[in-house]
Coordinates of C-alpha atoms and ligand atoms in Angstrom, one line a residue:
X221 CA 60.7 -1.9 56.5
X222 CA 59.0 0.2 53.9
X223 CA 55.8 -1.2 52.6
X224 CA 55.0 -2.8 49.3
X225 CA 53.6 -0.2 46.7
X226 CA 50.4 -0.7 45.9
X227 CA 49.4 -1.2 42.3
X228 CA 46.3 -0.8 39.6
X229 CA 45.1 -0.9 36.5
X230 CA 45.8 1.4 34.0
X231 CA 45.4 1.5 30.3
X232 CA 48.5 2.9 28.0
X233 CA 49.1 3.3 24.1
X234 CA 52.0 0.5 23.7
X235 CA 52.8 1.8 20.1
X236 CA 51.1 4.8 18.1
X237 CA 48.1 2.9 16.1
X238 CA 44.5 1.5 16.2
X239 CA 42.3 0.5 19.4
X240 CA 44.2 -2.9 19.4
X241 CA 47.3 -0.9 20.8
X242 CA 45.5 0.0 24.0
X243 CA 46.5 -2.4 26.9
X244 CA 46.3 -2.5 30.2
X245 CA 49.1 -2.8 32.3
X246 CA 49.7 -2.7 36.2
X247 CA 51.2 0.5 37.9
X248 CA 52.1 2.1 41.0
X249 CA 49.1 3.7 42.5
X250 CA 49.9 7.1 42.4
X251 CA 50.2 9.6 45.3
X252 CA 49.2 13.2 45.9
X253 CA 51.5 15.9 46.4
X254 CA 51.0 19.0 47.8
X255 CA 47.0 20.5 47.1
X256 CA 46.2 17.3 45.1
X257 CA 43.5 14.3 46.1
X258 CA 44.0 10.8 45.1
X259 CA 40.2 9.7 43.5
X260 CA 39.7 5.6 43.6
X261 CA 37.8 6.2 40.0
X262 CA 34.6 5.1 39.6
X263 CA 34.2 5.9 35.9
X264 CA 36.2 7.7 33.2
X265 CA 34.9 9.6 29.9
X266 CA 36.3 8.8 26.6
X267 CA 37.1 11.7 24.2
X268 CA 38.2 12.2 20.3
X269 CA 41.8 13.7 22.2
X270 CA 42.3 10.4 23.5
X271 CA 42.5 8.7 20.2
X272 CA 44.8 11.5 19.0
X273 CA 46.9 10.7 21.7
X274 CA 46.4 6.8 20.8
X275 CA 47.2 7.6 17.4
X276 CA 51.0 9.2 18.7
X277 CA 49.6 12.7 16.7
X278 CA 48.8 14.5 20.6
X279 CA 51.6 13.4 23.2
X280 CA 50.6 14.7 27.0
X281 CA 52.1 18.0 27.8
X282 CA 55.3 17.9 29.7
X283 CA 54.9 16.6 33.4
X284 CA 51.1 14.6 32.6
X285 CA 50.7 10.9 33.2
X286 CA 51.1 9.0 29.9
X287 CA 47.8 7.0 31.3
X288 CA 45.5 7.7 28.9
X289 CA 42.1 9.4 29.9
X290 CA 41.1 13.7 30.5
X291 CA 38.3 13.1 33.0
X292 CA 37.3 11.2 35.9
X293 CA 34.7 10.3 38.5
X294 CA 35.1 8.6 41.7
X295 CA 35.6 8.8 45.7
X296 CA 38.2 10.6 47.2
X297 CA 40.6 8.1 49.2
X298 CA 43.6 10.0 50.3
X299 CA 44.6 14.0 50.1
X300 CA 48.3 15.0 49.7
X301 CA 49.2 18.4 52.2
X302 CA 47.4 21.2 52.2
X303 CA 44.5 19.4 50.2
X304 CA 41.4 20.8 51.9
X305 CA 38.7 21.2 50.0
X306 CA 37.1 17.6 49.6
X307 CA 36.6 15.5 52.5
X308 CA 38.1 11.7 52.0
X309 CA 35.1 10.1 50.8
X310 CA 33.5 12.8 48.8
X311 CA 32.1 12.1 45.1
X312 CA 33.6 14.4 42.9
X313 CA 34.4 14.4 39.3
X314 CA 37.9 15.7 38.0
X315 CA 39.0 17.1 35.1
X316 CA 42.6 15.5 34.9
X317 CA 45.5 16.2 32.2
X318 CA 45.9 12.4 32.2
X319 CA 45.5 9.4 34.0
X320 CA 41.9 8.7 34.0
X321 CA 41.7 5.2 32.7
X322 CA 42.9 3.9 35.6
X323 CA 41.8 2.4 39.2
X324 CA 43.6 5.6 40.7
X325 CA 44.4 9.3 39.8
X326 CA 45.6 11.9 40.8
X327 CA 44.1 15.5 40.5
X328 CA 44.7 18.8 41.9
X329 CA 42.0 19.2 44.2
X330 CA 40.8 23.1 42.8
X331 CA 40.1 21.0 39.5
X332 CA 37.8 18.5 41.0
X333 CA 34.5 19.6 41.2
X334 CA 31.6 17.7 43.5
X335 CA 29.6 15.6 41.5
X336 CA 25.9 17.5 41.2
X337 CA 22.8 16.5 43.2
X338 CA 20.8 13.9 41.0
X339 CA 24.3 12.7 38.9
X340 CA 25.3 9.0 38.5
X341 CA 29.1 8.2 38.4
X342 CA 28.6 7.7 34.8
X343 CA 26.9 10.8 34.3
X344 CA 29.2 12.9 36.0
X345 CA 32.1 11.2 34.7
X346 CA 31.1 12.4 31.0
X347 CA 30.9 16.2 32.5
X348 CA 34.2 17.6 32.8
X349 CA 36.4 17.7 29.2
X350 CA 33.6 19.1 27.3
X351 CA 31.7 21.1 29.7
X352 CA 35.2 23.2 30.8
X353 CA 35.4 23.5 26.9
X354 CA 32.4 24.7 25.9
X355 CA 32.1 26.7 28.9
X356 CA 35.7 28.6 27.6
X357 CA 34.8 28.7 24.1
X358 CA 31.0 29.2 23.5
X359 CA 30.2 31.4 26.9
X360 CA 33.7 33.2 27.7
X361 CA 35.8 33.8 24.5
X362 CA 32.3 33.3 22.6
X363 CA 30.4 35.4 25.0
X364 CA 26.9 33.5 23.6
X365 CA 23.9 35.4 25.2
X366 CA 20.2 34.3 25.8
X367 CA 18.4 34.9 22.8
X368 CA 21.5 34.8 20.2
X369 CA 22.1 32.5 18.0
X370 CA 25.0 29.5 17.8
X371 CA 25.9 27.3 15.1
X372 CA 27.8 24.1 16.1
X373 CA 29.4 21.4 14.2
X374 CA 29.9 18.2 15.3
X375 CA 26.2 18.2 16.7
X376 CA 26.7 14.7 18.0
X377 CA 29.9 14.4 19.3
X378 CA 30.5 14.4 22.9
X379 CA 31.5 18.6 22.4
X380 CA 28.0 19.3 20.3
X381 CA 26.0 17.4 22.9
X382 CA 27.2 19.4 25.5
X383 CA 27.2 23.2 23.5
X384 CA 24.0 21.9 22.6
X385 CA 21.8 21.1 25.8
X386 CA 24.2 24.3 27.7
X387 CA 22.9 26.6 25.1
X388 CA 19.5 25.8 25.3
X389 CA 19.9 26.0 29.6
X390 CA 21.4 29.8 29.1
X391 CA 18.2 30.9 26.1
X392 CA 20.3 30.6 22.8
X393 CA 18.9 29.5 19.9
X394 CA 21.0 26.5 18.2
X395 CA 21.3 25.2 14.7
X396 CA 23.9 22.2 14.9
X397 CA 25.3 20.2 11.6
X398 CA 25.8 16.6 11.8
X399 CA 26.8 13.6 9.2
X400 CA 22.9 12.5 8.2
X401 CA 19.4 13.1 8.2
X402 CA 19.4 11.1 11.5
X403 CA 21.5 12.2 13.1
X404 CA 20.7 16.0 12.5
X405 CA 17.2 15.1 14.1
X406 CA 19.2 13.9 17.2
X407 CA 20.3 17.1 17.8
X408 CA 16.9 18.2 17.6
X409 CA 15.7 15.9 19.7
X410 CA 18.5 17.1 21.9
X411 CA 17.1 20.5 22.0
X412 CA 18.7 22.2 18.8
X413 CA 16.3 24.5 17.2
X414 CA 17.7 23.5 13.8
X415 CA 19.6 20.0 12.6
X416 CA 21.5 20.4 9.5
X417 CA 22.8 17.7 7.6
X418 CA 26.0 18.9 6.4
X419 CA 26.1 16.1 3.6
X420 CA 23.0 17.1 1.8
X421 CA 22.7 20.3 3.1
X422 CA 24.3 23.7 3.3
X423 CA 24.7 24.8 6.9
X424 CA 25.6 28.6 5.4
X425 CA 21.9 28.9 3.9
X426 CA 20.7 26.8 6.3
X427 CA 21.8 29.2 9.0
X428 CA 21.1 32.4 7.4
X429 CA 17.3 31.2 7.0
X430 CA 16.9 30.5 10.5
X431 CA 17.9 33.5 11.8
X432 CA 16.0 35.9 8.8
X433 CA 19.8 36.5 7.1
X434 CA 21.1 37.7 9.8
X435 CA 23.4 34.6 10.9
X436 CA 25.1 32.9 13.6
X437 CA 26.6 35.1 16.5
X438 CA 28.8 32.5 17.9
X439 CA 30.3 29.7 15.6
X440 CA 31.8 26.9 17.5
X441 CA 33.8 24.8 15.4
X442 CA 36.2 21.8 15.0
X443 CA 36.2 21.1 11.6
X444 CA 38.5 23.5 10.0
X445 CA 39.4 23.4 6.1
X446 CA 36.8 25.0 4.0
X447 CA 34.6 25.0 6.7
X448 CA 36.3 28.7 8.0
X449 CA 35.7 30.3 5.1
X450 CA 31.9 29.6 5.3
X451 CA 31.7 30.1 8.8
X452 CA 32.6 33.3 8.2
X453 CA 29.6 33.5 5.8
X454 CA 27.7 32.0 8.6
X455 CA 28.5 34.5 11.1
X456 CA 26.3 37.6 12.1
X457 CA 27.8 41.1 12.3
X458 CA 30.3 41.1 15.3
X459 CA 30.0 37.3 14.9
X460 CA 32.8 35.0 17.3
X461 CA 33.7 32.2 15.5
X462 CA 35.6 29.8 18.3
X463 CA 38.1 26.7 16.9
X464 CA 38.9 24.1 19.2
X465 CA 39.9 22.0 16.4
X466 CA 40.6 21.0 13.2
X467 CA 39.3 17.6 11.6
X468 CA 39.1 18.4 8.2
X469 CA 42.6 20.4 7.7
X470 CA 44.6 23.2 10.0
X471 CA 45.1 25.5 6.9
X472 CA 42.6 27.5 5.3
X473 CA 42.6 30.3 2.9
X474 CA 39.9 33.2 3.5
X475 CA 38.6 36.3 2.1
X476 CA 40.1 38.7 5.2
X477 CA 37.3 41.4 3.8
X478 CA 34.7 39.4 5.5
X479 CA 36.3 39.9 8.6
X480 CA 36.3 43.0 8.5
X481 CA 33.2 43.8 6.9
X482 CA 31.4 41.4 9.4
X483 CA 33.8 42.8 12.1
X484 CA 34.0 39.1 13.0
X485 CA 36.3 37.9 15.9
X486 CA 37.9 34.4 15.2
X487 CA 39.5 33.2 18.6
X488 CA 40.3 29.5 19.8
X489 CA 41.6 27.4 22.8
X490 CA 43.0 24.3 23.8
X491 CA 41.9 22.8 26.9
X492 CA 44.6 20.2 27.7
X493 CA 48.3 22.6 28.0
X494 CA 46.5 25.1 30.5
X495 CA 47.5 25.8 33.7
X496 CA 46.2 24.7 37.0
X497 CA 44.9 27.9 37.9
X498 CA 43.2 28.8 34.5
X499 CA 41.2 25.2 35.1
X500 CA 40.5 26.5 38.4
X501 CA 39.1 29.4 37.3
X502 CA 37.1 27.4 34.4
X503 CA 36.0 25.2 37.5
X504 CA 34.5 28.0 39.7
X505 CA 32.6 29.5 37.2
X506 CA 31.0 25.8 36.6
X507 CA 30.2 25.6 39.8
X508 CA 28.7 29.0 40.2
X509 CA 27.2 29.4 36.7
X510 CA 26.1 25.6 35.4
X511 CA 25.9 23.2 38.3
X512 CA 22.6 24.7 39.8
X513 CA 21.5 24.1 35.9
X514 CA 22.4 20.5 36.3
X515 CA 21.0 20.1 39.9
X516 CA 17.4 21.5 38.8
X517 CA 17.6 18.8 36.0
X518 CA 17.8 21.9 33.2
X519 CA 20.4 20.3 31.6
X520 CA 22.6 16.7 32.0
X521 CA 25.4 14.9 30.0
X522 CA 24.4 12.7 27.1
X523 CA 25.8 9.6 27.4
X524 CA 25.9 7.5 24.2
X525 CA 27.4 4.0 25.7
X526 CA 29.6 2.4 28.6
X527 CA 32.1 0.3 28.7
X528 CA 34.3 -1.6 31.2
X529 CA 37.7 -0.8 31.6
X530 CA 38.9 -4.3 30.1
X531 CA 37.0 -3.3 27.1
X532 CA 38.6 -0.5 26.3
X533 CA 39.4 -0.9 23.0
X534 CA 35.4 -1.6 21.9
X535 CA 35.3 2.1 23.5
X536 CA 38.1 3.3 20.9
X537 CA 36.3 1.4 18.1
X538 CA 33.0 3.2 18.9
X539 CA 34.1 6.7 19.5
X540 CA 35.8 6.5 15.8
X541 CA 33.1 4.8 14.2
X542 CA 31.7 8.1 14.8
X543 CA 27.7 5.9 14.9
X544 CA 27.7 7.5 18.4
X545 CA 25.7 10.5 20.0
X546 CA 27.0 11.5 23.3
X547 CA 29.7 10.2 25.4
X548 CA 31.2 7.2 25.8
X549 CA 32.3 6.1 28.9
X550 CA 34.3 3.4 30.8
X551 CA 33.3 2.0 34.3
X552 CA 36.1 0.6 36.5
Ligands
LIG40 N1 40.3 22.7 22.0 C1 39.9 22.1 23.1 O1 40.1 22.5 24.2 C2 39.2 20.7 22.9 C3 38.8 20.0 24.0 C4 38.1 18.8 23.8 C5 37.9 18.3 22.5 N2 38.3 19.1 21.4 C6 38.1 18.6 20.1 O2 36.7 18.7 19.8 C7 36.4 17.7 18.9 C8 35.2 16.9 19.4 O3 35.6 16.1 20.5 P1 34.7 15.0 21.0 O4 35.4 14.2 22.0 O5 33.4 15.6 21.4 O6 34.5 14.1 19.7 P2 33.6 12.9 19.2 O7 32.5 12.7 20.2 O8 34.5 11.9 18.8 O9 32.9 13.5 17.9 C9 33.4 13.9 16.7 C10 32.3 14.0 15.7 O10 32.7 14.9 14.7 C11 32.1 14.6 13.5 N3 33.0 14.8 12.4 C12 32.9 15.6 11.4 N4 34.0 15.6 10.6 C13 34.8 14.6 11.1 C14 36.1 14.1 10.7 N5 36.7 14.6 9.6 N6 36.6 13.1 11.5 C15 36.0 12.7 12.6 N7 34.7 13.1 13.0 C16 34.2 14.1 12.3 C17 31.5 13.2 13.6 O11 30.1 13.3 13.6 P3 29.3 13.4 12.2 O12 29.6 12.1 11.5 O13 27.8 13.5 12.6 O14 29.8 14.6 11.5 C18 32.0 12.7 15.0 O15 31.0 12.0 15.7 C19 37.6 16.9 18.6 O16 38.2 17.3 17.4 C20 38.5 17.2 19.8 O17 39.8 17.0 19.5 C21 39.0 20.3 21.6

């Protein structure tokens, strides 16, 4: 007689729309296959690609749990074959390509990290989506170096936190834009040497002032729209301007001569569609590179507010009201 499969929580998008079409419904405990680990979550970060996908406008890639949620935190409770690299018990925290609201996930175990000396669940749980992005974009295709100079936008969000306080730990120096006078001196008080409001302000000046006209040498952005056109002017000679999205608009229309006067490189990434192995690799240089950062307390995730699971949706409503600073995070 087989035995009765075991269910849990998870939280789904019934229909494309508002927070209100978040519910959560009961599911099959999932099960690892071959290299993965099965994590009894603990807590789960909340990030703007969740609302996207909430919103219908950013489905998972082929073969991903339609469970919403990119990271997780938690104890690992059972390890499919070959799955040696966390012991059953272990605190880890996971970057996962979905299923992370949920009592249960699973993750391929080369993509779950141990959670860093001095980390709550919480904390960690807020650590993975944006500190494998920012680790991609600002310190591999942006190559930032101590004592260069990075603009980010979005200063606030869960992304600018995180490029922020990383930054600072590796010696850059950081002017980050934000949507008011308050919230620019956040990222100061965060550690930027420079908080713009992008409202009242002109970052391009703004930047060019800070660093005696000489400009920003990595530009990490997720704006888009007009705002390429004045990165550029933004940007230092051999400036990297890195896009890892688009808020205000996916077309823009340039002046190429910059480019080329500048001799500016304008990359980008996504995070989400990559393969197992490339997050691997992401996660070993983490672990080599910024965990003993986090462990000696030189830099930490910002955590804005948590949520239960069952309140999902208040989590929704706060990550788009954008009043937050930080992450957001649900607790299970
Ligand atoms: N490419 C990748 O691999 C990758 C991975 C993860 C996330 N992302 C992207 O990175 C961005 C940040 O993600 P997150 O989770 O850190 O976001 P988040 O915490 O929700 O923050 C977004 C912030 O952007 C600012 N903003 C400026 N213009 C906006 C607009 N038109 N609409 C909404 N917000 C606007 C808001 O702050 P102010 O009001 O202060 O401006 C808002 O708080 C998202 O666009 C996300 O899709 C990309």
């Amino acid at each position: 007689m087989s035995s009765p499969v075991e269910t849990m929580r998870a939280v789904v998008a019934s229909r494309p729309g508002g927070p209100d079409v978040l519910e959560t419904v009961l599911r099959p405990r999932p099960v690892p296959g071959e290299g993965e680990i099965l994590l009894r979550v603990e807590a789960a970060g909340v990030n703007r690609p969740d609302v996207l996908q909430r919103m219908g406008i950013y489905p998972p890639p082929p073969g991903a749990s339609d469970v919403l949620g990119l990271e997780a935190a938690g104890f690992v409770v059972a390890r499919g074959a070959k799955a040696e690299r966390h012991a059953q018990g272990a605190r880890v925290t996971a970057l996962v390509p979905g299923g992370g609201y949920a009592d249960y996930c699973v993750v391929h175990e080369t993509i779950a990290l141990p959670i860093p000396a001095g980390l709550t669940m919480v904390e960690a749980a807020a650590v993975p989506e944006t500190y494998f992005t920012v680790w991609v974009n600002v310190f591999d295709r942006g190559a930032l170096k101590s004592g260069e100079t990075l603009l980010v936008h979005g200063g606030t969000s869960g992304i600018g936190t995180t490029a922020i306080v990383l930054a600072k730990a590796f010696g850059a120096k950081v002017v980050a834009t934000a949507g008011s006078d308050e919230r620019a001196s956040r990222c100061e008080g965060l550690g930027a040497d420079l908080g713009v409001n992008y409202r009242t302000d002109d970052f391009v000046g703004r930047t060019l002032a800070a660093t005696n006209g000489r400009g920003a040498d990595v530009v990490l952005d997720m704006i888009g729209g007009d705002y390429v056109a004045r990165n550029y002017a933004a940007a230092a000679p051999d400036g990297r301007i890195v896009q890892i999205a688009f808020m205000q608009g996916q077309k823009a229309t340039v002046d190429l001569r910059v480019i080329m006067q500048k001799r500016l490189i304008h990359t980008g990434s996504t995070l989400r569609s990559r393969s197992v192995a490339e997050k691997a690799a992401i996660a070993d240089a983490l672990m080599a590179k910024v965990w003993p950062l986090v462990e000696s307390g030189n830099c930490r995730p910002i955590i804005d507010s948590v949520f239960p699971l069952a309140k999902v949706a208040e989590a929704h409503a706060r990550i788009e009201s954008a009043d937050h600073v930080g992450k957001i995070v649900l607790t299970t």
